[in-house]
GROMACS .gro file of C-alpha atoms in nm:
model
  438
    1MET     CA    1   2.500   0.793   1.430
    2TRP     CA    2   2.775   1.072   1.414
    3ARG     CA    3   3.031   0.833   1.228
    4PRO     CA    4   3.075   0.982   0.862
    5ASP     CA    5   2.940   0.671   0.701
    6PHE     CA    6   2.628   0.677   0.889
    7LEU     CA    7   2.342   0.795   0.615
    8PHE     CA    8   2.085   1.032   0.683
    9GLY     CA    9   1.810   1.085   0.455
   10ALA     CA   10   1.440   1.187   0.396
   11ALA     CA   11   1.172   0.960   0.259
   12THR     CA   12   0.869   1.004   0.033
   13ALA     CA   13   0.626   0.777  -0.167
   14ALA     CA   14   0.490   0.834  -0.515
   15TYR     CA   15   0.105   0.846  -0.469
   16GLN     CA   16   0.139   1.059  -0.177
   17ILE     CA   17   0.318   1.340  -0.339
   18GLU     CA   18   0.360   1.304  -0.721
   19GLY     CA   19  -0.004   1.405  -0.824
   20ALA     CA   20  -0.064   1.387  -1.214
   21ALA     CA   21  -0.262   1.086  -1.163
   22ALA     CA   22  -0.404   1.076  -1.516
   23GLU     CA   23  -0.110   1.197  -1.712
   24ASP     CA   24   0.143   1.068  -1.965
   25GLY     CA   25  -0.025   0.725  -1.969
   26ARG     CA   26  -0.051   0.659  -1.575
   27LEU     CA   27  -0.300   0.397  -1.492
   28ALA     CA   28  -0.564   0.371  -1.215
   29SER     CA   29  -0.421   0.241  -0.883
   30ILE     CA   30  -0.631   0.088  -0.595
   31TRP     CA   31  -0.583   0.406  -0.403
   32ASP     CA   32  -0.728   0.623  -0.682
   33ILE     CA   33  -1.036   0.408  -0.692
   34PHE     CA   34  -1.036   0.364  -0.278
   35SER     CA   35  -0.997   0.750  -0.233
   36ARG     CA   36  -1.265   0.833  -0.489
   37THR     CA   37  -1.519   0.604  -0.262
   38PRO     CA   38  -1.734   0.821  -0.041
   39GLY     CA   39  -1.628   0.779   0.348
   40LYS     CA   40  -1.308   0.605   0.281
   41VAL     CA   41  -1.060   0.914   0.318
   42LEU     CA   42  -1.101   1.187   0.543
   43ASN     CA   43  -1.289   1.496   0.373
   44GLY     CA   44  -1.298   1.296   0.039
   45ASP     CA   45  -0.927   1.381  -0.035
   46THR     CA   46  -0.766   1.197  -0.322
   47GLY     CA   47  -0.384   1.181  -0.453
   48ASP     CA   48  -0.486   1.353  -0.776
   49HIS     CA   49  -0.279   1.639  -0.723
   50ALA     CA   50  -0.101   1.600  -0.371
   51CYS     CA   51   0.238   1.789  -0.391
   52ASP     CA   52   0.237   1.826  -0.736
   53HIS     CA   53   0.594   1.660  -0.744
   54TYR     CA   54   0.557   1.506  -1.073
   55ARG     CA   55   0.632   1.865  -1.197
   56ARG     CA   56   0.795   1.996  -0.894
   57TRP     CA   57   1.057   1.699  -0.862
   58ALA     CA   58   1.364   1.935  -0.905
   59GLU     CA   59   1.266   2.193  -0.662
   60ASP     CA   60   1.201   1.927  -0.408
   61LEU     CA   61   1.542   1.750  -0.464
   62GLU     CA   62   1.690   2.094  -0.396
   63LEU     CA   63   1.539   2.094  -0.035
   64VAL     CA   64   1.694   1.766   0.022
   65ALA     CA   65   2.042   1.863  -0.107
   66GLY     CA   66   1.996   2.200   0.081
   67LEU     CA   67   1.940   2.035   0.413
   68GLY     CA   68   2.263   1.840   0.394
   69LEU     CA   69   2.094   1.476   0.365
   70GLY     CA   70   2.280   1.244   0.222
   71GLY     CA   71   2.015   1.026   0.069
   72TYR     CA   72   1.664   1.025  -0.062
   73ARG     CA   73   1.401   0.751  -0.049
   74LEU     CA   74   1.110   0.720  -0.294
   75SER     CA   75   0.890   0.466  -0.459
   76ILE     CA   76   0.805   0.402  -0.832
   77ALA     CA   77   0.447   0.422  -0.919
   78TRP     CA   78   0.363   0.084  -1.067
   79PRO     CA   79   0.082   0.224  -1.282
   80ARG     CA   80   0.311   0.483  -1.421
   81VAL     CA   81   0.557   0.271  -1.564
   82MET     CA   82   0.376  -0.002  -1.717
   83ASP     CA   83   0.057  -0.051  -1.936
   84GLU     CA   84  -0.200  -0.327  -1.892
   85ALA     CA   85  -0.054  -0.572  -2.106
   86GLY     CA   86   0.299  -0.531  -1.905
   87ARG     CA   87   0.448  -0.321  -2.180
   88PRO     CA   88   0.691  -0.018  -2.044
   89ASN     CA   89   0.559   0.314  -2.043
   90THR     CA   90   0.834   0.530  -2.187
   91LYS     CA   91   0.691   0.874  -2.043
   92GLY     CA   92   0.677   0.736  -1.673
   93LEU     CA   93   1.013   0.574  -1.690
   94ASP     CA   94   1.176   0.881  -1.823
   95PHE     CA   95   1.030   1.065  -1.515
   96TYR     CA   96   1.213   0.848  -1.291
   97LYS     CA   97   1.529   0.839  -1.491
   98ARG     CA   98   1.529   1.240  -1.480
   99LEU     CA   99   1.480   1.220  -1.100
  100LEU     CA  100   1.740   0.965  -1.047
  101ASP     CA  101   2.001   1.143  -1.280
  102ARG     CA  102   1.952   1.463  -1.074
  103LEU     CA  103   2.010   1.279  -0.743
  104GLN     CA  104   2.328   1.130  -0.854
  105GLN     CA  105   2.446   1.497  -0.994
  106GLN     CA  106   2.387   1.643  -0.647
  107GLY     CA  107   2.573   1.346  -0.485
  108LEU     CA  108   2.268   1.208  -0.298
  109GLN     CA  109   2.211   0.803  -0.254
  110ALA     CA  110   1.869   0.684  -0.386
  111PHE     CA  111   1.678   0.423  -0.226
  112VAL     CA  112   1.407   0.311  -0.448
  113THR     CA  113   1.113   0.103  -0.333
  114LEU     CA  114   0.911  -0.083  -0.604
  115TYR     CA  115   0.586  -0.120  -0.401
  116HIS     CA  116   0.441   0.148  -0.149
  117TRP     CA  117   0.084   0.017  -0.171
  118ASP     CA  118  -0.024   0.130  -0.528
  119LEU     CA  119  -0.121  -0.162  -0.707
  120PRO     CA  120  -0.259  -0.130  -1.026
  121GLN     CA  121  -0.627  -0.138  -1.031
  122HIS     CA  122  -0.644  -0.379  -1.310
  123LEU     CA  123  -0.475  -0.625  -1.123
  124GLN     CA  124  -0.695  -0.570  -0.816
  125ASP     CA  125  -0.995  -0.640  -1.075
  126ARG     CA  126  -0.836  -0.990  -1.089
  127GLY     CA  127  -0.814  -1.043  -0.719
  128GLY     CA  128  -0.498  -0.827  -0.634
  129TRP     CA  129  -0.285  -0.999  -0.378
  130LEU     CA  130  -0.527  -1.277  -0.314
  131ASN     CA  131  -0.462  -1.387  -0.665
  132ARG     CA  132  -0.132  -1.561  -0.665
  133ASP     CA  133  -0.080  -1.470  -1.011
  134THR     CA  134  -0.002  -1.108  -0.898
  135VAL     CA  135   0.328  -1.248  -0.754
  136GLN     CA  136   0.445  -1.303  -1.121
  137ARG     CA  137   0.313  -0.994  -1.236
  138PHE     CA  138   0.503  -0.797  -0.954
  139ALA     CA  139   0.822  -1.012  -1.086
  140ASP     CA  140   0.780  -0.870  -1.439
  141TYR     CA  141   0.720  -0.499  -1.317
  142ALA     CA  142   1.038  -0.571  -1.118
  143ASP     CA  143   1.243  -0.687  -1.419
  144VAL     CA  144   1.107  -0.387  -1.642
  145VAL     CA  145   1.203  -0.118  -1.352
  146SER     CA  146   1.536  -0.266  -1.284
  147ARG     CA  147   1.637  -0.299  -1.621
  148GLU     CA  148   1.545   0.055  -1.693
  149LEU     CA  149   1.693   0.204  -1.417
  150ALA     CA  150   2.004  -0.022  -1.336
  151GLY     CA  151   2.314   0.184  -1.249
  152ARG     CA  152   2.095   0.476  -1.102
  153VAL     CA  153   2.015   0.313  -0.783
  154ASN     CA  154   2.188   0.286  -0.473
  155ALA     CA  155   1.968   0.047  -0.313
  156TRP     CA  156   1.636  -0.134  -0.394
  157THR     CA  157   1.357  -0.191  -0.175
  158THR     CA  158   1.083  -0.451  -0.284
  159LEU     CA  159   0.787  -0.397  -0.050
  160ASN     CA  160   0.706  -0.094   0.195
  161GLU     CA  161   0.529  -0.244   0.479
  162PRO     CA  162   0.352  -0.576   0.372
  163TRP     CA  163   0.184  -0.565   0.710
  164CYS     CA  164  -0.009  -0.260   0.613
  165SER     CA  165  -0.069  -0.392   0.284
  166ALA     CA  166  -0.219  -0.728   0.399
  167PHE     CA  167  -0.382  -0.625   0.710
  168LEU     CA  168  -0.505  -0.274   0.673
  169GLY     CA  169  -0.602  -0.343   0.295
  170TYR     CA  170  -0.752  -0.689   0.341
  171GLY     CA  171  -0.797  -0.740   0.699
  172ASN     CA  172  -0.980  -0.460   0.850
  173GLY     CA  173  -1.067  -0.234   0.536
  174HIS     CA  174  -0.894   0.086   0.654
  175HIS     CA  175  -0.674   0.125   0.349
  176ALA     CA  176  -0.735   0.014  -0.029
  177PRO     CA  177  -0.858  -0.199  -0.157
  178GLY     CA  178  -1.082  -0.203   0.139
  179LEU     CA  179  -1.145  -0.568   0.203
  180LYS     CA  180  -1.229  -0.700   0.556
  181SER     CA  181  -1.129  -1.057   0.620
  182VAL     CA  182  -0.853  -1.228   0.832
  183ARG     CA  183  -0.851  -1.503   0.598
  184TYR     CA  184  -0.775  -1.247   0.304
  185ALA     CA  185  -0.516  -1.061   0.499
  186VAL     CA  186  -0.314  -1.407   0.550
  187ASP     CA  187  -0.339  -1.476   0.204
  188ALA     CA  188  -0.234  -1.147   0.076
  189MET     CA  189   0.069  -1.149   0.313
  190HIS     CA  190   0.170  -1.476   0.164
  191HIS     CA  191   0.158  -1.357  -0.180
  192LEU     CA  192   0.307  -1.018  -0.084
  193LEU     CA  193   0.626  -1.194   0.067
  194LEU     CA  194   0.652  -1.426  -0.240
  195ALA     CA  195   0.664  -1.135  -0.442
  196HIS     CA  196   0.928  -1.008  -0.262
  197GLY     CA  197   1.131  -1.328  -0.286
  198GLU     CA  198   1.058  -1.334  -0.668
  199ALA     CA  199   1.175  -0.980  -0.686
  200VAL     CA  200   1.506  -1.026  -0.502
  201ARG     CA  201   1.613  -1.303  -0.773
  202VAL     CA  202   1.532  -1.060  -1.058
  203LEU     CA  203   1.668  -0.740  -0.909
  204ARG     CA  204   1.992  -0.929  -0.860
  205GLY     CA  205   2.012  -1.044  -1.178
  206ASN     CA  206   1.940  -0.701  -1.328
  207ASP     CA  207   2.170  -0.467  -1.110
  208ARG     CA  208   2.420  -0.464  -0.869
  209ALA     CA  209   2.258  -0.232  -0.605
  210PRO     CA  210   2.181  -0.397  -0.259
  211VAL     CA  211   1.837  -0.536  -0.210
  212GLY     CA  212   1.593  -0.536   0.095
  213ILE     CA  213   1.260  -0.480   0.235
  214VAL     CA  214   1.079  -0.252   0.486
  215SER     CA  215   0.898  -0.386   0.753
  216ASN     CA  216   0.691  -0.160   1.005
  217VAL     CA  217   0.751  -0.273   1.374
  218ASN     CA  218   0.552  -0.149   1.678
  219ALA     CA  219   0.667  -0.165   2.053
  220VAL     CA  220   0.385  -0.353   2.252
  221LYS     CA  221   0.320  -0.291   2.628
  222PRO     CA  222   0.088  -0.530   2.794
  223ASP     CA  223  -0.214  -0.330   3.001
  224SER     CA  224  -0.113  -0.515   3.334
  225GLU     CA  225   0.106  -0.774   3.484
  226ARG     CA  226  -0.193  -1.038   3.485
  227PRO     CA  227  -0.096  -1.338   3.280
  228GLU     CA  228  -0.396  -1.291   3.022
  229ASP     CA  229  -0.237  -0.945   2.956
  230LEU     CA  230   0.088  -1.049   2.925
  231HIS     CA  231   0.019  -1.353   2.656
  232ALA     CA  232  -0.198  -1.096   2.486
  233ALA     CA  233   0.100  -0.865   2.444
  234ARG     CA  234   0.298  -1.173   2.302
  235LEU     CA  235   0.010  -1.233   2.059
  236ALA     CA  236   0.019  -0.868   1.960
  237GLU     CA  237   0.382  -0.857   1.912
  238ALA     CA  238   0.368  -1.187   1.657
  239CYS     CA  239   0.122  -1.008   1.456
  240ALA     CA  240   0.264  -0.657   1.455
  241ASN     CA  241   0.631  -0.788   1.396
  242HIS     CA  242   0.725  -1.153   1.379
  243TRP     CA  243   0.444  -1.193   1.102
  244VAL     CA  244   0.640  -1.065   0.841
  245LEU     CA  245   1.008  -1.090   1.007
  246ASP     CA  246   0.996  -1.450   1.079
  247PRO     CA  247   0.927  -1.594   0.730
  248LEU     CA  248   1.194  -1.342   0.640
  249LEU     CA  249   1.442  -1.431   0.856
  250LEU     CA  250   1.362  -1.749   1.005
  251GLY     CA  251   1.188  -1.926   0.710
  252HIS     CA  252   0.877  -2.009   0.879
  253TYR     CA  253   0.572  -1.818   1.035
  254PRO     CA  254   0.514  -1.748   1.408
  255GLU     CA  255   0.364  -2.020   1.573
  256ALA     CA  256   0.137  -1.772   1.793
  257LEU     CA  257  -0.058  -1.686   1.482
  258ARG     CA  258  -0.237  -1.998   1.499
  259GLU     CA  259  -0.360  -1.923   1.834
  260LEU     CA  260  -0.447  -1.560   1.729
  261TRP     CA  261  -0.636  -1.705   1.421
  262PRO     CA  262  -0.758  -2.048   1.460
  263GLY     CA  263  -0.788  -2.232   1.130
  264ILE     CA  264  -0.645  -1.962   0.927
  265GLU     CA  265  -0.328  -2.034   0.762
  266PRO     CA  266  -0.178  -1.945   0.431
  267ALA     CA  267  -0.178  -2.185   0.132
  268VAL     CA  268   0.215  -2.247   0.163
  269ARG     CA  269   0.352  -2.467  -0.133
  270PRO     CA  270   0.663  -2.651  -0.138
  271GLY     CA  271   0.966  -2.403  -0.191
  272ASP     CA  272   0.746  -2.088  -0.089
  273LEU     CA  273   0.923  -2.016   0.242
  274ALA     CA  274   1.296  -2.108   0.105
  275LEU     CA  275   1.219  -1.799  -0.153
  276ILE     CA  276   1.078  -1.586   0.096
  277SER     CA  277   1.364  -1.621   0.320
  278THR     CA  278   1.619  -1.567   0.058
  279PRO     CA  279   1.903  -1.371   0.234
  280LEU     CA  280   1.858  -0.973   0.243
  281ASP     CA  281   2.147  -0.727   0.184
  282TYR     CA  282   1.975  -0.482   0.438
  283LEU     CA  283   1.657  -0.464   0.660
  284GLY     CA  284   1.434  -0.147   0.646
  285ILE     CA  285   1.253  -0.061   0.993
  286ASN     CA  286   0.965   0.198   1.013
  287TYR     CA  287   0.893   0.272   1.376
  288TYR     CA  288   0.636   0.526   1.493
  289PHE     CA  289   0.462   0.408   1.858
  290ARG     CA  290   0.399   0.200   2.124
  291ALA     CA  291   0.087   0.003   2.145
  292ASN     CA  292  -0.068  -0.088   2.503
  293VAL     CA  293  -0.252  -0.424   2.473
  294GLY     CA  294  -0.474  -0.642   2.669
  295SER     CA  295  -0.657  -0.961   2.665
  296ASP     CA  296  -0.987  -0.971   2.476
  297GLY     CA  297  -1.124  -1.224   2.698
  298ALA     CA  298  -1.066  -1.496   2.426
  299HIS     CA  299  -0.774  -1.585   2.216
  300GLY     CA  300  -0.662  -1.230   2.112
  301TYR     CA  301  -0.565  -0.890   2.218
  302VAL     CA  302  -0.732  -0.549   2.226
  303GLU     CA  303  -0.557  -0.198   2.232
  304ARG     CA  304  -0.640   0.003   2.564
  305SER     CA  305  -0.605   0.363   2.557
  306GLN     CA  306  -0.325   0.441   2.813
  307PRO     CA  307  -0.380   0.783   3.002
  308ASN     CA  308  -0.099   1.058   3.051
  309VAL     CA  309   0.141   0.979   2.783
  310GLU     CA  310   0.274   1.207   2.507
  311ARG     CA  311   0.090   1.142   2.171
  312THR     CA  312   0.136   1.282   1.849
  313GLN     CA  313  -0.152   1.417   1.607
  314MET     CA  314  -0.233   1.062   1.493
  315GLY     CA  315  -0.305   0.964   1.868
  316TRP     CA  316   0.018   0.731   1.865
  317GLU     CA  317   0.235   0.737   2.214
  318VAL     CA  318   0.564   0.870   2.159
  319TYR     CA  319   0.795   0.610   2.293
  320PRO     CA  320   1.165   0.615   2.148
  321GLU     CA  321   1.282   0.352   2.389
  322GLY     CA  322   1.070   0.120   2.192
  323LEU     CA  323   1.278   0.129   1.877
  324ARG     CA  324   1.621   0.096   2.103
  325ASP     CA  325   1.450  -0.212   2.260
  326LEU     CA  326   1.313  -0.355   1.951
  327LEU     CA  327   1.636  -0.301   1.761
  328VAL     CA  328   1.840  -0.505   2.045
  329GLY     CA  329   1.577  -0.780   2.029
  330PHE     CA  330   1.582  -0.826   1.684
  331LYS     CA  331   1.964  -0.894   1.699
  332ARG     CA  332   1.861  -1.159   1.962
  333ARG     CA  333   1.593  -1.344   1.783
  334TYR     CA  334   1.739  -1.348   1.434
  335PRO     CA  335   2.079  -1.483   1.419
  336GLY     CA  336   2.134  -1.385   1.066
  337LEU     CA  337   1.998  -1.024   1.112
  338PRO     CA  338   2.132  -0.812   0.811
  339PRO     CA  339   2.221  -0.442   0.836
  340ILE     CA  340   1.961  -0.201   0.905
  341TYR     CA  341   1.827   0.121   0.769
  342ILE     CA  342   1.566   0.298   0.970
  343THR     CA  343   1.389   0.378   0.672
  344GLU     CA  344   1.091   0.587   0.821
  345ASN     CA  345   1.068   0.762   1.170
  346GLY     CA  346   0.864   1.079   1.223
  347MET     CA  347   0.555   1.238   1.337
  348ALA     CA  348   0.239   1.396   1.244
  349SER     CA  349   0.141   1.754   1.418
  350ASP     CA  350  -0.102   2.025   1.345
  351ASP     CA  351   0.150   2.258   1.168
  352ARG     CA  352   0.077   2.609   1.041
  353VAL     CA  353   0.282   2.886   0.864
  354VAL     CA  354   0.261   3.191   1.103
  355ASP     CA  355   0.479   3.493   0.962
  356GLY     CA  356   0.684   3.258   0.731
  357ARG     CA  357   0.764   3.001   0.986
  358VAL     CA  358   0.656   2.690   1.111
  359ASP     CA  359   0.715   2.624   1.501
  360ASP     CA  360   0.692   2.249   1.560
  361PRO     CA  361   0.920   2.184   1.869
  362GLN     CA  362   0.734   1.846   1.940
  363ARG     CA  363   0.879   1.727   1.614
  364ILE     CA  364   1.235   1.832   1.709
  365ASP     CA  365   1.237   1.681   2.044
  366TYR     CA  366   1.071   1.371   1.896
  367LEU     CA  367   1.385   1.340   1.634
  368ARG     CA  368   1.640   1.397   1.883
  369ARG     CA  369   1.492   1.136   2.133
  370HIS     CA  370   1.469   0.897   1.837
  371PHE     CA  371   1.811   0.978   1.713
  372ALA     CA  372   1.943   0.885   2.062
  373ALA     CA  373   1.740   0.553   2.069
  374VAL     CA  374   1.915   0.423   1.765
  375ASP     CA  375   2.269   0.550   1.874
  376GLU     CA  376   2.198   0.345   2.203
  377ALA     CA  377   2.102   0.039   2.007
  378MET     CA  378   2.418   0.057   1.787
  379ARG     CA  379   2.626   0.093   2.091
  380GLN     CA  380   2.449  -0.251   2.205
  381GLY     CA  381   2.582  -0.403   1.887
  382VAL     CA  382   2.322  -0.344   1.644
  383GLU     CA  383   2.440  -0.258   1.314
  384VAL     CA  384   2.237   0.036   1.162
  385LYS     CA  385   2.359   0.218   0.867
  386GLY     CA  386   2.131   0.512   0.820
  387TYR     CA  387   1.820   0.682   0.910
  388PHE     CA  388   1.550   0.838   0.697
  389VAL     CA  389   1.306   1.089   0.833
  390TRP     CA  390   0.922   1.064   0.759
  391SER     CA  391   0.859   1.248   0.566
  392LEU     CA  392   1.043   1.501   0.344
  393LEU     CA  393   0.699   1.679   0.261
  394ASP     CA  394   0.370   1.677   0.409
  395ASN     CA  395   0.173   1.475   0.191
  396PHE     CA  396  -0.147   1.275   0.128
  397GLU     CA  397  -0.189   1.062   0.429
  398TRP     CA  398  -0.363   0.776   0.299
  399ALA     CA  399  -0.714   0.750   0.496
  400TYR     CA  400  -0.655   1.048   0.663
  401GLY     CA  401  -0.625   1.265   0.343
  402TYR     CA  402  -0.424   1.589   0.409
  403GLU     CA  403  -0.522   1.677   0.736
  404ARG     CA  404  -0.215   1.509   0.909
  405ARG     CA  405   0.110   1.669   0.872
  406PHE     CA  406   0.453   1.450   0.863
  407GLY     CA  407   0.666   1.647   0.688
  408ILE     CA  408   0.970   1.835   0.778
  409VAL     CA  409   0.874   2.067   0.498
  410HIS     CA  410   0.533   2.215   0.513
  411VAL     CA  411   0.333   2.216   0.176
  412ASP     CA  412   0.040   2.460   0.108
  413TYR     CA  413  -0.179   2.247  -0.116
  414ARG     CA  414  -0.369   2.549  -0.257
  415THR     CA  415  -0.021   2.735  -0.347
  416GLN     CA  416   0.213   2.441  -0.352
  417GLN     CA  417   0.437   2.666  -0.165
  418ARG     CA  418   0.714   2.470   0.037
  419THR     CA  419   0.815   2.621   0.370
  420LEU     CA  420   1.107   2.475   0.572
  421LYS     CA  421   0.961   2.375   0.926
  422ASP     CA  422   1.171   2.455   1.233
  423SER     CA  423   1.240   2.095   1.239
  424ALA     CA  424   1.408   2.089   0.921
  425LEU     CA  425   1.624   2.387   1.029
  426ALA     CA  426   1.731   2.204   1.342
  427LEU     CA  427   1.817   1.908   1.128
  428ARG     CA  428   2.026   2.105   0.904
  429GLU     CA  429   2.223   2.240   1.190
  430PHE     CA  430   2.279   1.908   1.318
  431LEU     CA  431   2.386   1.764   0.993
  432ALA     CA  432   2.629   2.079   0.948
  433GLN     CA  433   2.777   1.984   1.286
  434ARG     CA  434   2.831   1.656   1.207
  435ARG     CA  435   3.008   1.741   0.912
  436SER     CA  436   3.237   1.991   1.087
  437ARG     CA  437   3.322   1.722   1.321
  438ALA     CA  438   3.405   1.445   1.048
   0.00000   0.00000   0.00000
């Protein structure tokens, strides 16, 4: 990771930071509706104002450049750039053009995600990701955005974490749109991956920038060495990791899902899996924690709390070695594994400004140890080309609202004051040392 061509960046997402939820023709998204539904988001928080990035974007990009980072990962808000009839919204597109032009002026690489969970509500009203027609609507969206922004983007990402969109949104109801059915989750996943495949073709037709997808992955630990717990761990890994990566990289869904969800399979049509497995230019990996699982006594698994382990504010176990082991394991499992970027990695903590300073030693240690884990995977032959810390700013953390702070920059949501945390200062120092060695 000390190589000069290894890219370090920071990541954000539109709904989590932009605010301006009803300005310049932006339509409602599923998260606007979900967050305003009582009981869905902690403290009743919404993304209506968030970090006010829609107005403060230039200030925020100065933070990225000032830290010495080489890249910035952002997402486009689908409801901001198209109207209900699918026509471009010039004001919304101009916002992203200004932002991307400034990134180019600053010499920063722009990694642009088309879908970071903010589906237009009018599409959800017609079934959302349960409706196969949404695949074509996404392709239309990808076409408009890539034509408008061609030449300004260094790398395109079709989807961020389709597992979360499918399972948390349609399987257990924790995320928008809040539906609860494994059947729905399986159908939504298939349509999300089809939309990815369609978008890859569109993006490559309109722009030269490389195209990839971002998948969240978890390390999995069996609760014991009993055969039933070992088997449960294999099922958990199939759900958490292989459900997305196998169709993308092997052209089929994992067999273990038939055991995990008997009788529930996606409605695969001829040609679907060939489209989904269109070769990628890169794969984004988001990693945060390890899960400890055991048998549920039937054909599934349950998470079991593990005592005496380090955890973050989210309650997630800190286990950097899991990232190394997953990367090395993916290289074995997927013969055509494309180059990898770590597109999200970071932790939440209860950070406060005291005398102008934010002391976050756990995050500094977390990042240092995960850097080392990535470095070890690279030394074992895995091609990793970059790393993006999650996140640049404290932001709207989905169902947890504004309580959980992942940023390396503290945001006072009342005043919108930005304060570099000690972790940001440590990262800036590390990047300066790295440049001095080049």
